[in-house]
C-alpha positions as MATLAB code, in Angstrom:
seq = 'MIARNKAFVVPVCIDLTPDSGADVPDSFHKVQWTRLPGGEFTAAFGERIKVLLGGVEGTAGPRSADTPAPTSPLKRTSYRWKIVAAASVLVALVGGWQAWRLTTSKPKSQTARTSATTAVAVPEKSIAVLPFVDMSEKHDQEYFSDGLSEELIDHLSHIPDLKVIARTSSFAFKGKNEDMRLIATKLAVANLLEGSVRKEGQELRITAQLIRAADGVHLWSQSFDRKMTDVFKIQEEISQTVAKALNAALGGRPASTDAGTTNIAAYNFLLKGNYIYWRGNSGDNAKSIDLYKEAIKLDPNYALAWVQLARAYLSQGLIGEVTVVVAESSVRAALKRALALDPKSAKAHSILGSMLHALDWDRAGAKSEFDRAIALDTGGEETLEAREWLAMIAMSESGRFEDLTRVLLEKLSRNPLDTDTLYVLGQVQNYAGELPDSASTYRRLLELNPVFVQVNAYYGQTLLFMGRHAEALAAAQREPQELARLGTLPIIYWAMGRRAESNATLRDFEKKFGDVGAYYAADCHAYRGEADLTFVWLERAYQQREQGVLYLKVDPFLRNLHSDPRFKAVLRKMKLPE';
ca = [
     -10.010    1.857   43.468;
      -9.802   -1.402   41.475;
     -12.550   -3.823   42.374;
     -14.481   -6.635   40.660;
     -17.725   -4.672   40.842;
     -16.228   -1.417   39.528;
     -15.212   -0.642   35.941;
     -11.608    0.422   35.597;
     -10.859   -0.383   31.930;
     -12.467    1.709   29.217;
     -12.217    0.509   25.597;
     -11.128    3.480   23.466;
     -11.271    3.447   19.685;
      -9.233    6.100   17.843;
     -10.047    5.169   14.245;
     -13.023    4.214   12.066;
     -13.584    0.677   13.343;
     -17.339    0.126   13.718;
     -18.610   -1.382   16.965;
     -20.040   -4.270   14.982;
     -16.662   -5.032   13.489;
     -14.827   -5.400   16.787;
     -14.093   -8.889   18.081;
     -13.157   -8.081   21.685;
     -13.287   -9.675   25.154;
     -16.742   -9.882   26.716;
     -15.626   -7.654   29.586;
     -15.130   -4.773   27.137;
     -18.859   -4.712   26.499;
     -19.615   -4.081   30.183;
     -18.425   -0.515   29.806;
     -19.760    1.560   26.949;
     -17.237    2.175   24.199;
     -15.941    5.671   23.743;
     -14.067    7.242   20.872;
     -11.081    9.534   20.657;
     -10.657   10.699   17.037;
      -7.017   10.590   15.988;
      -5.992    9.827   19.566;
      -6.065   13.514   20.490;
      -7.258   14.260   24.031;
     -10.141   16.701   24.524;
     -11.835   18.093   27.602;
     -15.101   16.425   26.602;
     -13.309   13.089   26.390;
     -11.911   13.554   29.900;
     -15.364   14.251   31.298;
     -16.727   11.188   29.559;
     -14.034    8.976   31.085;
     -14.903   10.310   34.542;
     -18.534    9.356   34.006;
     -17.786    5.895   32.640;
     -15.287    4.978   35.330;
     -16.996    6.751   38.152;
     -20.364    5.111   37.744;
     -22.086    8.500   37.599;
     -25.724    8.294   36.592;
     -26.789   10.000   33.407;
     -24.940   10.568   30.205;
     -21.669   12.072   29.176;
     -23.173   13.410   25.985;
     -23.102   12.028   22.472;
     -20.149   10.134   21.130;
     -17.773   12.186   19.092;
     -17.693   11.336   15.418;
     -14.652    9.211   14.701;
     -13.367   11.069   11.689;
      -9.601   11.648   11.949;
      -8.199   14.744   10.286;
      -7.456   13.946    6.647;
      -3.889   13.574    5.511;
      -2.580   15.147    2.328;
      -3.144   13.008   -0.761;
      -0.459   10.484   -1.626;
      -0.479   10.489   -5.397;
       1.531    7.399   -6.234;
      -0.545    4.297   -6.923;
       0.999    0.864   -6.853;
       3.102   -0.232   -9.815;
       1.548   -3.667   -9.552;
      -2.092   -4.736   -9.841;
      -3.629   -4.667   -6.420;
      -6.910   -6.094   -5.183;
      -7.962   -3.076   -3.052;
      -8.448   -1.276    0.327;
      -7.651    0.204    3.722;
      -7.053   -1.230    7.181;
      -8.378    0.512   10.243;
      -5.600    0.819   12.790;
      -7.126    0.339   16.224;
      -4.676    1.285   18.939;
      -5.159    1.085   22.733;
      -6.491   -1.950   24.578;
      -8.765   -3.092   21.770;
      -5.815   -3.109   19.355;
      -3.655   -5.108   21.744;
      -6.351   -7.743   22.165;
      -7.006   -7.999   18.449;
      -3.331   -8.316   17.550;
      -2.964  -11.089   20.129;
      -6.016  -12.919   18.780;
      -4.643  -12.939   15.240;
      -1.704  -15.050   16.347;
      -3.368  -17.300   18.945;
      -6.841  -18.222   17.708;
      -8.588  -19.295   14.551;
     -10.712  -16.717   12.734;
     -14.481  -17.007   12.869;
     -14.776  -16.520    9.128;
     -12.339  -17.227    6.315;
     -10.159  -14.313    7.304;
      -8.947  -13.088   10.631;
     -10.651   -9.951   11.847;
      -8.869   -7.059   10.191;
     -10.103   -3.982   11.987;
      -7.044   -3.873   14.253;
      -3.460   -4.004   13.129;
      -1.161   -2.936   15.923;
      -0.781   -3.297   19.643;
      -0.232   -0.465   22.091;
       3.450   -0.996   22.802;
       5.845    1.067   20.681;
       9.258   -0.603   20.331;
      12.071    1.475   21.785;
      14.189    0.554   18.792;
      11.847    1.994   16.199;
      12.338    4.949   13.892;
      10.810    6.972   11.087;
      13.057    8.899    8.706;
      11.249   12.113    7.801;
      11.979   13.651    4.377;
      15.110   15.779    4.598;
      14.475   19.422    3.749;
      16.047   21.055    0.700;
      17.853   24.132    2.049;
      19.710   24.922   -1.174;
      19.663   28.550   -2.260;
      17.459   27.913   -5.303;
      15.420   25.169   -3.606;
      15.940   23.016   -6.683;
      17.457   19.975   -4.973;
      14.309   18.361   -3.579;
      14.925   15.263   -5.677;
      18.309   14.927   -3.967;
      17.035   15.443   -0.413;
      14.227   12.938   -1.062;
      16.719   10.473   -2.479;
      18.962   10.791    0.559;
      15.990   10.129    2.859;
      15.034    7.029    0.853;
      18.594    5.705    0.981;
      18.687    6.142    4.758;
      15.377    4.300    5.105;
      16.794    1.474    2.989;
      20.042    1.316    4.973;
      18.275    1.262    8.338;
      15.617   -1.257    7.265;
      18.305   -3.905    6.862;
      19.273   -3.722   10.525;
      17.453   -6.715   12.065;
      17.013   -5.197   15.517;
      15.359   -2.010   14.271;
      11.766   -1.303   13.227;
      11.841    1.234   10.379;
       8.753    2.914    8.930;
       8.556    2.638    5.150;
       8.837    5.537    2.725;
       5.143    6.109    1.991;
       4.153    6.765    5.593;
       7.240    8.827    6.423;
       6.776   10.993    3.336;
       3.129   11.645    4.231;
       4.436   14.380    6.549;
       6.528   16.095    3.893;
       6.143   19.877    3.981;
       4.032   19.787    7.131;
       4.789   21.460   10.412;
       3.278   18.841   12.697;
       4.304   18.211   16.270;
       6.977   15.530   16.534;
       5.073   13.641   19.204;
       1.956   13.533   17.047;
       3.923   12.240   14.061;
       5.523    9.543   16.205;
       2.121    8.541   17.570;
       0.609    8.239   14.100;
       3.537    6.117   12.933;
       3.882    4.150   16.201;
       7.612    4.802   16.607;
       9.766    5.984   19.481;
      12.320    7.960   17.460;
      12.464   10.292   14.489;
      15.344   11.169   12.193;
      15.126   14.526   10.444;
      17.565   16.733    8.659;
      18.354   19.094    5.831;
      20.444   19.201    2.696;
      22.252   22.173    1.173;
      23.869   21.489   -2.181;
      25.831   24.110   -4.085;
      27.738   22.777   -7.069;
      29.909   19.954   -5.748;
      29.717   21.215   -2.157;
      27.355   19.331    0.112;
      26.212   20.088    3.649;
      23.968   17.546    5.369;
      22.595   18.070    8.851;
      20.883   15.199   10.648;
      19.403   14.820   14.105;
      17.890   11.890   15.943;
      15.031   12.825   18.270;
      13.352   10.818   20.995;
       9.698   11.601   20.359;
       8.398   11.193   23.902;
      10.271   14.197   25.308;
      11.920   15.821   22.280;
      15.436   15.015   23.481;
      18.075   15.090   20.739;
      19.859   11.754   21.054;
      22.351   12.668   18.374;
      22.967   15.415   15.830;
      25.741   16.110   13.384;
      26.586   18.172   10.314;
      28.567   16.818    7.384;
      30.457   19.169    5.061;
      31.656   17.079    2.168;
      32.061   16.857   -1.575;
      29.352   15.246   -3.682;
      31.757   12.402   -4.334;
      31.391   11.455   -0.648;
      27.600   11.157   -0.668;
      27.560    7.361   -0.494;
      29.926    7.311    2.473;
      27.749    9.888    4.255;
      24.632    7.736    3.851;
      26.381    4.761    5.383;
      27.898    6.871    8.167;
      24.562    8.415    9.181;
      22.721    5.086    9.227;
      25.422    3.366   11.259;
      25.625    6.253   13.739;
      21.839    6.267   14.198;
      21.839    2.531   14.802;
      24.506    2.897   17.467;
      22.603    5.751   19.103;
      19.573    3.487   19.343;
      21.769    0.672   20.655;
      20.546   -1.546   17.817;
      22.367   -4.664   16.803;
      24.316   -3.813   13.667;
      23.350   -6.727   11.501;
      24.215   -4.650    8.463;
      23.096   -5.109    4.896;
      23.228   -8.380    2.953;
      26.504   -9.428    1.386;
      25.363   -8.195   -2.021;
      22.797   -5.487   -2.667;
      21.659   -3.548   -5.716;
      24.867   -2.403   -7.332;
      25.479    1.323   -7.247;
      27.621    3.666   -9.296;
      30.609    5.889   -8.768;
      29.291    8.298  -11.396;
      27.677   11.152   -9.468;
      25.871   12.514  -12.539;
      24.322    9.099  -13.191;
      23.291    8.896   -9.538;
      21.601   12.301   -9.832;
      19.610   11.158  -12.869;
      18.510    8.081  -10.910;
      17.329   10.247   -8.017;
      15.456   12.546  -10.404;
      13.831    9.506  -12.008;
      12.760    8.171   -8.602;
      11.377   11.572   -7.633;
       9.212   11.743  -10.775;
       8.148    8.090  -10.508;
       6.930    8.472   -6.931;
       5.146   11.718   -7.771;
       2.771    9.560   -9.781;
       1.092   12.154  -12.003;
      -0.212   11.316  -15.441;
       2.725   10.729  -17.769;
       5.288   10.455  -14.986;
       6.150    6.840  -15.796;
       7.378    7.948  -19.230;
       9.285   10.891  -17.754;
      11.004    8.689  -15.186;
      11.945    6.220  -17.933;
      13.722    8.995  -19.831;
      15.682    9.939  -16.712;
      16.684    6.345  -15.962;
      17.905    6.034  -19.548;
      20.062    9.143  -19.039;
      21.616    7.504  -15.969;
      22.319    4.372  -18.008;
      23.929    6.411  -20.800;
      26.399    7.785  -18.293;
      26.996    4.411  -16.635;
      25.808    1.406  -18.691;
      26.791   -0.878  -15.797;
      24.528    0.876  -13.266;
      22.457   -2.163  -12.222;
      20.043   -0.244  -10.021;
      19.172    2.126  -12.886;
      18.247   -0.892  -15.025;
      16.085   -2.217  -12.161;
      14.246    1.079  -11.761;
      13.765    1.273  -15.522;
      12.130   -2.166  -15.447;
       9.843   -1.081  -12.602;
       8.617    1.957  -14.556;
       7.985   -0.179  -17.657;
       5.981   -2.631  -15.542;
       3.914    0.207  -14.107;
       3.097    1.383  -17.634;
       1.843   -2.067  -18.565;
      -0.239   -2.639  -15.469;
      -2.157    0.626  -15.683;
      -2.693    0.426  -19.434;
      -0.308    3.118  -20.667;
       1.190    0.555  -23.053;
       0.054   -2.889  -24.171;
       0.907   -5.984  -22.158;
       3.115   -7.225  -25.007;
       5.149   -4.005  -25.147;
       5.469   -3.824  -21.359;
       6.534   -7.461  -21.048;
       9.237   -7.087  -23.685;
      10.620   -3.888  -22.138;
      10.596   -5.186  -18.567;
      12.258   -8.444  -19.536;
      15.054   -6.707  -21.465;
      15.833   -4.274  -18.623;
      15.830   -7.026  -15.998;
      18.019   -9.281  -18.108;
      20.648   -6.553  -18.133;
      20.189   -5.752  -14.427;
      20.592   -9.365  -13.327;
      23.621   -9.844  -15.576;
      25.261   -6.958  -13.714;
      23.984   -7.920  -10.257;
      22.520  -11.458   -9.963;
      21.849  -10.916   -6.255;
      19.558   -7.892   -6.648;
      16.493   -8.671   -4.521;
      14.548   -5.847   -6.154;
      15.235   -7.198   -9.653;
      14.068  -10.698   -8.719;
      10.921   -9.266   -7.083;
      10.033   -7.197  -10.170;
      10.683  -10.205  -12.400;
       8.308  -12.241  -10.241;
       5.681   -9.507  -10.535;
       5.996   -9.522  -14.319;
       5.830  -13.308  -14.571;
       2.660  -13.411  -12.480;
       0.826  -10.290  -13.666;
       1.813  -10.195  -17.358;
       2.904  -13.753  -18.256;
       0.543  -15.601  -15.874;
       3.434  -17.878  -14.946;
       2.721  -18.622  -11.289;
       5.457  -21.231  -10.878;
       8.111  -18.938  -12.304;
       6.828  -16.026  -10.228;
       6.969  -18.052   -7.007;
      10.575  -19.008   -7.719;
      11.577  -15.368   -8.230;
       9.789  -14.175   -5.102;
      11.452  -16.895   -3.040;
      14.795  -15.775   -4.450;
      14.064  -12.128   -3.569;
      13.212  -13.075    0.018;
      16.418  -15.098    0.396;
      18.510  -12.174   -0.876;
      16.752   -9.331    0.931;
      17.143  -10.663    4.507;
      14.157   -8.890    6.000;
      14.065   -5.618    4.056;
      11.141   -4.026    2.271;
      11.437   -6.334   -0.733;
      10.802   -9.293    1.575;
       7.347   -8.016    2.497;
       6.559   -7.141   -1.113;
       7.501  -10.634   -2.241;
       5.521  -12.255    0.576;
       2.477  -10.200   -0.406;
       2.717  -11.361   -4.016;
       3.111  -14.972   -2.899;
       0.032  -14.656   -0.704;
      -1.938  -13.138   -3.602;
      -0.977  -16.095   -5.798;
      -2.003  -18.495   -3.035;
      -5.363  -16.739   -2.709;
      -5.973  -16.973   -6.460;
      -5.364  -20.718   -6.290;
      -7.053  -21.678   -3.029;
      -9.737  -19.025   -2.613;
      -8.553  -18.455    0.970;
      -7.644  -15.055    2.391;
      -5.896  -15.611    5.735;
      -2.264  -15.523    4.573;
      -2.728  -12.406    2.460;
      -4.578  -10.641    5.260;
      -1.765  -11.461    7.697;
       0.914  -10.059    5.377;
      -1.106   -6.899    4.712;
      -1.475   -6.229    8.435;
       2.250   -6.741    8.925;
       2.964   -4.290    6.105;
       0.668   -1.733    7.712;
       2.566   -2.029   10.987;
       5.628   -0.739    9.104;
       3.742    1.538    6.756;
       0.471    2.602    8.426;
      -0.361    5.328    5.891;
       0.343    3.248    2.791;
      -2.634    3.694    0.477;
      -1.519    0.840   -1.791;
      -1.724   -1.693    1.046;
      -5.010   -0.266    2.248;
      -6.275   -0.560   -1.330;
      -5.510   -4.277   -1.395;
      -6.872   -4.959    2.075;
     -10.229   -3.329    1.314;
     -10.851   -5.615   -1.625;
      -9.704   -8.695    0.278;
     -12.238   -7.827    2.974;
     -14.871   -7.399    0.277;
     -14.034  -10.774   -1.255;
     -14.140  -12.406    2.184;
     -17.609  -10.967    2.876;
     -16.355   -8.694    5.659;
     -18.281   -5.782    4.229;
     -18.337   -3.359    7.225;
     -14.560   -3.735    7.527;
     -14.139   -3.214    3.784;
     -16.243   -0.052    3.869;
     -14.299    1.279    6.859;
     -11.032    0.564    5.098;
     -12.090    2.383    1.957;
     -13.214    5.406    3.956;
      -9.823    5.548    5.657;
      -8.057    5.333    2.295;
     -10.221    8.083    0.831;
      -9.339   10.312    3.782;
      -5.687    9.864    2.850;
      -6.297   10.324   -0.871;
      -9.826   11.214   -2.077;
      -8.895   10.669   -5.734;
      -7.004    7.376   -5.453;
      -7.759    5.638   -8.746;
     -10.609    3.081   -8.627;
     -11.212    3.280   -4.873;
     -14.505    5.192   -5.070;
     -15.773    2.607   -7.546;
     -14.742   -0.318   -5.343;
     -16.198    1.405   -2.285;
     -19.436    1.684   -4.245;
     -19.341   -2.070   -4.901;
     -18.933   -2.795   -1.188;
     -21.861   -0.513   -0.351;
     -23.893   -2.258   -3.056;
     -23.305   -5.635   -1.419;
     -24.403   -4.074    1.880;
     -27.700   -3.021    0.298;
     -26.907    0.699    0.562;
     -27.719    1.474   -3.045;
     -28.025    5.267   -2.908;
     -24.656    5.587   -1.150;
     -23.133    3.112   -3.604;
     -24.318    5.229   -6.531;
     -22.915    8.423   -4.982;
     -19.534    6.758   -4.394;
     -19.303    5.381   -7.922;
     -20.221    8.751   -9.406;
     -17.276   10.307   -7.512;
     -14.809    7.920   -9.166;
     -12.290   10.031  -11.141;
     -11.251    7.236  -13.530;
     -13.810    6.878  -16.311;
     -13.056    3.189  -16.907;
     -13.793    2.232  -13.285;
     -16.752    4.624  -13.038;
     -18.509    3.381  -16.181;
     -17.594   -0.207  -15.316;
     -19.363    0.010  -11.954;
     -22.430    2.183  -12.613;
     -24.321   -0.408  -14.747;
     -24.322   -2.810  -11.811;
     -25.630   -0.235   -9.342;
     -28.284    1.044  -11.758;
     -29.432   -2.544  -12.270;
     -29.696   -3.124   -8.509;
     -31.793    0.041   -8.188;
     -34.191   -1.108  -10.899;
     -33.002    1.578  -13.334;
     -32.644   -0.867  -16.219;
     -32.566    1.653  -19.085;
     -29.678    3.556  -17.457;
     -27.862    0.293  -16.762;
     -28.187   -0.748  -20.409;
     -27.080    2.625  -21.774;
     -24.070    2.918  -19.443;
     -22.946   -0.626  -20.144;
     -23.131   -0.050  -23.912;
     -21.100    3.137  -23.477;
     -18.509    1.295  -21.388;
     -18.125   -1.588  -23.843;
     -17.717    0.829  -26.736;
     -15.042    2.909  -24.991;
     -13.169    0.306  -22.964;
     -13.916   -3.105  -24.444;
     -10.290   -3.528  -25.491;
      -8.877   -2.918  -21.984;
     -11.787   -3.448  -19.570;
     -13.425   -6.687  -20.678;
     -13.297   -8.109  -17.153;
     -15.418   -5.197  -15.864;
     -17.986   -6.015  -18.566;
     -17.995   -9.680  -17.509;
     -18.756   -8.684  -13.908;
     -21.601   -6.426  -15.065;
     -23.237   -9.153  -17.141;
     -22.789  -11.686  -14.333;
     -24.570   -9.426  -11.845;
     -27.385   -8.895  -14.352;
     -27.837  -12.658  -14.682;
     -26.606  -12.766  -18.300;
     -24.424  -15.872  -18.159;
     -23.799  -16.262  -21.890;
     -22.537  -12.690  -22.254;
     -20.468  -13.104  -19.088;
     -18.446  -15.904  -20.641;
     -18.076  -14.000  -23.919;
     -16.449  -11.128  -22.032;
     -14.409  -13.435  -19.788;
     -12.899  -14.996  -22.895;
     -12.113  -11.541  -24.235;
     -10.491  -10.574  -20.938;
      -8.457  -13.781  -21.105;
      -7.267  -13.011  -24.625;
      -6.339   -9.467  -23.527;
      -4.528  -10.877  -20.475;
      -6.389   -8.578  -18.096;
      -5.418   -8.749  -14.435;
      -8.886   -9.547  -13.093;
      -8.868  -12.997  -14.685;
      -6.110  -14.026  -12.284;
      -8.511  -13.657   -9.365;
     -11.823  -14.826  -10.863;
     -11.995  -17.647   -8.306;
     -12.596  -15.164   -5.448;
     -14.658  -12.598   -7.384;
     -18.051  -12.287   -5.611;
     -19.765  -11.207   -8.855;
     -19.000  -14.613  -10.381;
     -20.016  -16.855   -7.492;
     -23.398  -17.671   -9.020;
     -21.537  -19.191  -11.991;
     -19.244  -21.572  -10.095;
     -21.422  -24.575  -10.917;
     -21.518  -23.719  -14.625;
     -19.274  -26.092  -16.653;
     -18.023  -23.070  -18.604;
     -16.646  -21.522  -15.403;
     -14.715  -24.698  -14.651;
     -13.382  -24.624  -18.189;
     -12.018  -21.109  -17.587;
     -10.353  -22.309  -14.372;
      -8.690  -25.134  -16.278;
      -7.528  -22.697  -18.961;
      -5.983  -20.543  -16.210;
      -4.490  -23.704  -14.627;
      -6.315  -22.920  -11.397;
      -7.605  -25.730   -9.159;
     -11.325  -26.372   -9.613;
];
């Protein structure tokens, strides 16, 4: 019975959002929160609901620990410099309220609350394309089946009336035998597209089926027996048929997209290059570059191969595999060729904007390229990427976080398991002083990928700011990347009063990584109260064109130096507003 004096709504949290981090209606606090890890119903949960709604005296037992089952690691890190972190996705009534608040009220702090990212309702016209399975006799065509899945995602994402989950989240279920309904719930979609590929020589058999997740009904299924020369037609045919089955408005793709090739061998080299690039192991950037070059040898006018080549070069530069000078020269040359072949390539303009901002520090030029990418992409994945970069530039200039936070949450609605976006969000929350949210985000990211580069170190920094020094030290010591680990430990040792260890570790860091990690050293000296040395290392980081200098205005380690005339001089040198 529904009555004013009887509870009938129970707030349920299915992720890692802490109670303290939830900005919810007052009425939610009248009934004790309960948790349902991963959204999976248990008998104990049912009994607890009976107690909470029935007004039964006593207790329903302890709350269950909200630790969702970990997902397999996603190895690929972002090809661009990211600030860092993970958004908690709070579904159910709390999520609906939070999502509504983000669009109708002003945030209490500099950023909107970020512990909720989606509402309950799942759009009927929503879909995730699961990785197609390689059914070839030798099982040596995985690169091709992955490539087909990516192409279908790209085709479908340009249909305005259709919500399409991005590659990272869809591919998180690769090789797993999970229940379709559970996958759909985790991705917040109503429909799933799955299939298989069998390739023998030039013979190609593709089977695809569209499934309504709620009841497992097959809305459409079809097999295609074709020649490899028909692969591009098949991709278009499948995407259009799926759209019709979902009764989506066929807005189609933009008038001009990344130019393809009619050379099947070149296309295969491109797919192999993409497969290696996304695998993201050490040395894979170089391997993917070799494969893209093979595609270009076979078809020098293959614009998309030039674009992907530029992306791999940029990745090398941003993670320190080559110098900034070498990376900038290589990226610029590849993009010049790509844009000569296809001036309306949204991806090429987006990568050029990334290079101009991250390597050249040309914010005006970068903004122009990102605006161009958005105009050409008409709502596809490149649009969100470009908007994120624009928001990052705006944050570096204004010191405000709201726009970037809003874009990150929107990205997570399309790509809820994307570790790159979670990586950025965690650091934004840290910068904004939303430390419990930042810590929760990092924990979620580490569940998805425990060895994601630099995350353990940044998680340690968040815990340090929260005063949890022992936990901060443990997190930093788990960091797999030596640069980030040694760049963070001196700060934590200093906070714990272990000055000799702080000194020794900082000397070790500066000796090993002074030529690529000067900004880390500047942060360490700033935290230790050594202003003169801070500015020595900031100047070195500036000369080395390190990424951190772009965001020094929002760096919490440097806040005690904002009134120092030397800090204002650095801002002027970076052409950032004082």
